[in-house]
Short mmCIF file of C-alpha atoms in Angstrom, two decimals:
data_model
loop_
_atom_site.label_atom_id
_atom_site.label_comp_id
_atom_site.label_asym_id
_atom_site.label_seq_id
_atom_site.Cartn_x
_atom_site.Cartn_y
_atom_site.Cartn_z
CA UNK A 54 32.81 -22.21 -44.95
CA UNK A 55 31.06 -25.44 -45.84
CA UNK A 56 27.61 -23.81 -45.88
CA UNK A 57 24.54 -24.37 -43.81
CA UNK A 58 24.74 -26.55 -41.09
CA UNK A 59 22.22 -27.48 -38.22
CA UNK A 60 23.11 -25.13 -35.28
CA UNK A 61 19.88 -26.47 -32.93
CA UNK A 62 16.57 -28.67 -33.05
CA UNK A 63 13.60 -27.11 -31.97
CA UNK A 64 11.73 -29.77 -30.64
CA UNK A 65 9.22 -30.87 -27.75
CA UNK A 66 6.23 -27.97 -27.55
CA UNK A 67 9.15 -25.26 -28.80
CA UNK A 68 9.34 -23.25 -32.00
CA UNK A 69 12.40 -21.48 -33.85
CA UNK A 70 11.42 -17.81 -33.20
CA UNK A 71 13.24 -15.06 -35.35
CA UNK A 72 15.04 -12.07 -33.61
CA UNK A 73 16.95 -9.15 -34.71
CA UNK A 74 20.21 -10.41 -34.01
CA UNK A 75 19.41 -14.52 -34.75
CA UNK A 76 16.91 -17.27 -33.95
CA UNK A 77 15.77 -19.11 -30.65
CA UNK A 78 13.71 -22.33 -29.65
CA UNK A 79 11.60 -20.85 -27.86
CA UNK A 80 7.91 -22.68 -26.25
CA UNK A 81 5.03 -22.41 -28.30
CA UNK A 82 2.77 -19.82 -27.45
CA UNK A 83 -0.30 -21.47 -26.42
CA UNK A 84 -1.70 -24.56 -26.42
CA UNK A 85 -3.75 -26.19 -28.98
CA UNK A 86 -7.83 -25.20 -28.16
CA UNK A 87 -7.04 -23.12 -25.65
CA UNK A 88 -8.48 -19.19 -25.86
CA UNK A 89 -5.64 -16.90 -25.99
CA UNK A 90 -4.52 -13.88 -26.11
CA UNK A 91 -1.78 -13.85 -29.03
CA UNK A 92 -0.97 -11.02 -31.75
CA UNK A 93 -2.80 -8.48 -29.74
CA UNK A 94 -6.11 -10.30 -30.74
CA UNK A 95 -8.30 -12.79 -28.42
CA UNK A 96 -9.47 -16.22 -30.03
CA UNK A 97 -8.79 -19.81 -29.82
CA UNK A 98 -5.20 -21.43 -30.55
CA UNK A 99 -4.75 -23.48 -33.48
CA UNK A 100 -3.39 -27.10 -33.89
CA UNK A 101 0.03 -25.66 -34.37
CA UNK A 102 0.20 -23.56 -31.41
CA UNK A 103 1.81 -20.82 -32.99
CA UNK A 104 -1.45 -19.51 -34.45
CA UNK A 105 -5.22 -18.52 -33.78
CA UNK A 106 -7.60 -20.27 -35.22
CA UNK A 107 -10.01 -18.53 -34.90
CA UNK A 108 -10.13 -14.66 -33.76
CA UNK A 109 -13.15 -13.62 -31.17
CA UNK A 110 -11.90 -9.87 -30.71
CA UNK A 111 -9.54 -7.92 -32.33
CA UNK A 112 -7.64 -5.79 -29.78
CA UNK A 113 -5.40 -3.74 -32.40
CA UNK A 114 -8.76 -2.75 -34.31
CA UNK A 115 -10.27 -1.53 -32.02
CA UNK A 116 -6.59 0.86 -30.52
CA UNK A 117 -6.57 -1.51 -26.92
CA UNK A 118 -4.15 -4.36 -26.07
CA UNK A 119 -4.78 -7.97 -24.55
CA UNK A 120 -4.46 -8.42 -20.96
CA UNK A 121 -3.84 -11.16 -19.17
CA UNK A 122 -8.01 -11.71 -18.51
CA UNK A 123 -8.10 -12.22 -22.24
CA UNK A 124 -10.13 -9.01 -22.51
CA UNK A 125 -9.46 -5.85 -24.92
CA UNK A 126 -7.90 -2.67 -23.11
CA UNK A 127 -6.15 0.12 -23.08
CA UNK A 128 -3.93 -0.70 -20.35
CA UNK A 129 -2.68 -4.10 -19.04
CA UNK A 130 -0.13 -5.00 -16.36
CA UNK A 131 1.69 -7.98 -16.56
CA UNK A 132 3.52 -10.37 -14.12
CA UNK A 133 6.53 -11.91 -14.97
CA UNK A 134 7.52 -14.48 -12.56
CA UNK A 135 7.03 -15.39 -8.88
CA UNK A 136 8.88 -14.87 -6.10
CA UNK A 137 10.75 -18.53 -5.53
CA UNK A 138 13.86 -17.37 -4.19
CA UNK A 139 15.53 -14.48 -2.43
CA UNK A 140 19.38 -13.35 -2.63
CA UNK A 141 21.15 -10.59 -1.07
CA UNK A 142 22.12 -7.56 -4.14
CA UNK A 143 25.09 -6.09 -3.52
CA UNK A 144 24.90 -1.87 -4.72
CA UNK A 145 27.23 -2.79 -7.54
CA UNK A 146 24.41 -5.56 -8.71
CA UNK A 147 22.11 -4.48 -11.29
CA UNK A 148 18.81 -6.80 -11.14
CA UNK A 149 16.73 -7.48 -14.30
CA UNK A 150 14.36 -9.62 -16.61
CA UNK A 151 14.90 -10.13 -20.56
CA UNK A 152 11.68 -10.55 -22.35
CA UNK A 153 10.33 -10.57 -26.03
CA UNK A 154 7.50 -8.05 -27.04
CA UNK A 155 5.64 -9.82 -29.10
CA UNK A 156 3.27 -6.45 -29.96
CA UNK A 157 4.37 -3.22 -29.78
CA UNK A 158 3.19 -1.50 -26.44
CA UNK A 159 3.93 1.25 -24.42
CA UNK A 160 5.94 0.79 -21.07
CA UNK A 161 4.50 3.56 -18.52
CA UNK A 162 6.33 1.91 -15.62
CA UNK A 163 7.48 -1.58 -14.10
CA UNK A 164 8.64 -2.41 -10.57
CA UNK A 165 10.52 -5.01 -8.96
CA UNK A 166 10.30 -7.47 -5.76
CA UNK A 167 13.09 -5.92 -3.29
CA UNK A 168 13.56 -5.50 0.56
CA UNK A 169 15.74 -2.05 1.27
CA UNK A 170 17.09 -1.80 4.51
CA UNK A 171 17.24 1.82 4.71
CA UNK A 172 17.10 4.74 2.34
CA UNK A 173 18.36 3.49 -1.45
CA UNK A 174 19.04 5.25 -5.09
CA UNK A 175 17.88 2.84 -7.48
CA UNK A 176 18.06 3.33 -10.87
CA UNK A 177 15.80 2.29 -13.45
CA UNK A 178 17.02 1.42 -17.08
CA UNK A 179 15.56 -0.06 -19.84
CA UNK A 180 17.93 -1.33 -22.82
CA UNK A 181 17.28 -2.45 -25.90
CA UNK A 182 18.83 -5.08 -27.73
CA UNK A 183 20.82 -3.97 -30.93
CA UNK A 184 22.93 -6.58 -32.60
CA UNK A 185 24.50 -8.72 -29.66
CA UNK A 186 24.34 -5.99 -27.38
CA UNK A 187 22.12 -4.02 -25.32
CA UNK A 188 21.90 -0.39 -25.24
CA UNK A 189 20.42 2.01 -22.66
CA UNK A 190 17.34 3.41 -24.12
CA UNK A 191 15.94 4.47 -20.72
CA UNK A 192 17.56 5.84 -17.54
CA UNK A 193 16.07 6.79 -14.47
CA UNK A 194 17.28 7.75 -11.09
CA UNK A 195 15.65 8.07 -8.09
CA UNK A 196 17.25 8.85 -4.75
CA UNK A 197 15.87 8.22 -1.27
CA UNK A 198 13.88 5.36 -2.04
CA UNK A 199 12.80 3.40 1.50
CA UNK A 200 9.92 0.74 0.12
CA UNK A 201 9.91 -3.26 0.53
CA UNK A 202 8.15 -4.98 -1.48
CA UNK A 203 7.12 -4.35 -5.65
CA UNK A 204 9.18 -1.07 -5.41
CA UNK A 205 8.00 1.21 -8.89
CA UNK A 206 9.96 2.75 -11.15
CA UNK A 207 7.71 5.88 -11.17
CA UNK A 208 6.21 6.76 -14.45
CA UNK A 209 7.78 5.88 -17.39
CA UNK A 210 6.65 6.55 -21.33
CA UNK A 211 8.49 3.98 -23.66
CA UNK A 212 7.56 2.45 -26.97
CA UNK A 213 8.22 -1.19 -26.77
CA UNK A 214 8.49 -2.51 -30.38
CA UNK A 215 6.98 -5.69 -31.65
CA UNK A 216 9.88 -8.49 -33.19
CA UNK A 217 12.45 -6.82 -30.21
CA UNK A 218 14.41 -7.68 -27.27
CA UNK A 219 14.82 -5.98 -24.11
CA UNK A 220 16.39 -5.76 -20.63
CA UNK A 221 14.30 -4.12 -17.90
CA UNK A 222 15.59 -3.86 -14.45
CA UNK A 223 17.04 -1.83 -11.34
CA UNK A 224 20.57 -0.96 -9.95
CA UNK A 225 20.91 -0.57 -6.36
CA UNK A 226 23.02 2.43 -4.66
CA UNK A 227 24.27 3.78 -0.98
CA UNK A 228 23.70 0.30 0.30
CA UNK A 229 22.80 -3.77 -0.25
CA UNK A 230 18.82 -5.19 -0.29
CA UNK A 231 17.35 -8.04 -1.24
CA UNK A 232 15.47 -9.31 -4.10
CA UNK A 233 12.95 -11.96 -5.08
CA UNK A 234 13.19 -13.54 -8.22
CA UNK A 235 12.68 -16.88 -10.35
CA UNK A 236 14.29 -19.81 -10.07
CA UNK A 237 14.24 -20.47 -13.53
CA UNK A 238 12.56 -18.54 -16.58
CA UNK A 239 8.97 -17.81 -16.96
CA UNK A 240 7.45 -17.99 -20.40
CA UNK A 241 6.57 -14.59 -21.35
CA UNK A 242 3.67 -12.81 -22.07
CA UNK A 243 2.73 -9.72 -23.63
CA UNK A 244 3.79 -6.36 -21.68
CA UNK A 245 1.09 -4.26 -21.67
CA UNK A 246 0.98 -0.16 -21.42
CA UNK A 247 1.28 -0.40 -17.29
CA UNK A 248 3.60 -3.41 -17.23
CA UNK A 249 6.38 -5.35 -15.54
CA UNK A 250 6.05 -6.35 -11.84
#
């Protein structure tokens, strides 16, 4: 009604980052000198910390992605988190990770940290985040599943669009289990074409 008006300060190591539905501080990418992987290209982080400043390999050019070695590609996984803490998931719980894709990549599968006590059917869904909601772009079930430990989703072929939002994770059925997850959030990284343990 009155106009513009500061909603939040993005201060100390964090930039405003754009999304579809609104902006977030969120911490700058990498640190300043530091080689990189950032944009799908492989160089050395500017002053900012937001930028390159100077490109040693172009991973787009040449059709690969940048994995976490800092190497060109064609597939990467990536691993969001560590296991600091364990709770009990009850098979109405559904158990999952936001994250940011900051280049477009293909999700072929991701897994998650769980203990099942006996034979489970967990399904896998990936959403997407469309205005202020997310929306079920991927739905997978899979009965009879006995594994502990990073239990996979099987294989998977989604496009995971640069500039968007989404919601990967698991819902439990035909009994409880146990999960390992973060404390608190983990920076993200790029998710790369075998991704998300």
């Amino acid at each position: 009604y009155n106009g513009p008006y500061l909603a939040q300060e993005c201060v100390d190591q964090t930039a405003c980052q754009d999304l579809s539905n609104g902006a977030v501080c969120t911490a700058l990418p990498c640190d300043a000198g530091s080689t990189v992987c950032l944009g799908n290209k492989v160089g050395v982080c500017a002053a900012d910390g937001q930028t390159l400043g100077k490109i040693t390999e172009d991973c787009s050019a040449a059709a690969s992605i940048c994995g976490a070695d800092l190497k060109c590609a064609k597939t990467a996984v990536d691993i969001l988190g560590v296991a600091e803490s364990v709770e009990g998931v009850g098979s109405t719980s559904f158990i999952g990770d936001v994250i940011d894709v900051t280049s477009s990549r293909k999700l072929t599968e991701f897994s998650v940290n769980l203990v099942l006590g006996g034979p489970r059917e967990l399904r896998w869904v990936v959403y997407e985040q469309t205005g202020t909601t997310f929306t079920a772009r991927v739905d997978k079930l899979v009965p009879n599943v006995t594994s502990t430990g990073f239990v996979s989703s099987g294989a998977l072929s989604y496009a995971l669009k640069a500039g968007k939002r989404y919601l990967l994770g698991v819902a439990i059925s035909g009994g409880d289990g146990v999960a390992y997850y973060d404390t608190a959030p983990t920076p993200a990284t790029s998710t790369g074409n075998t991704p998300t343990r």
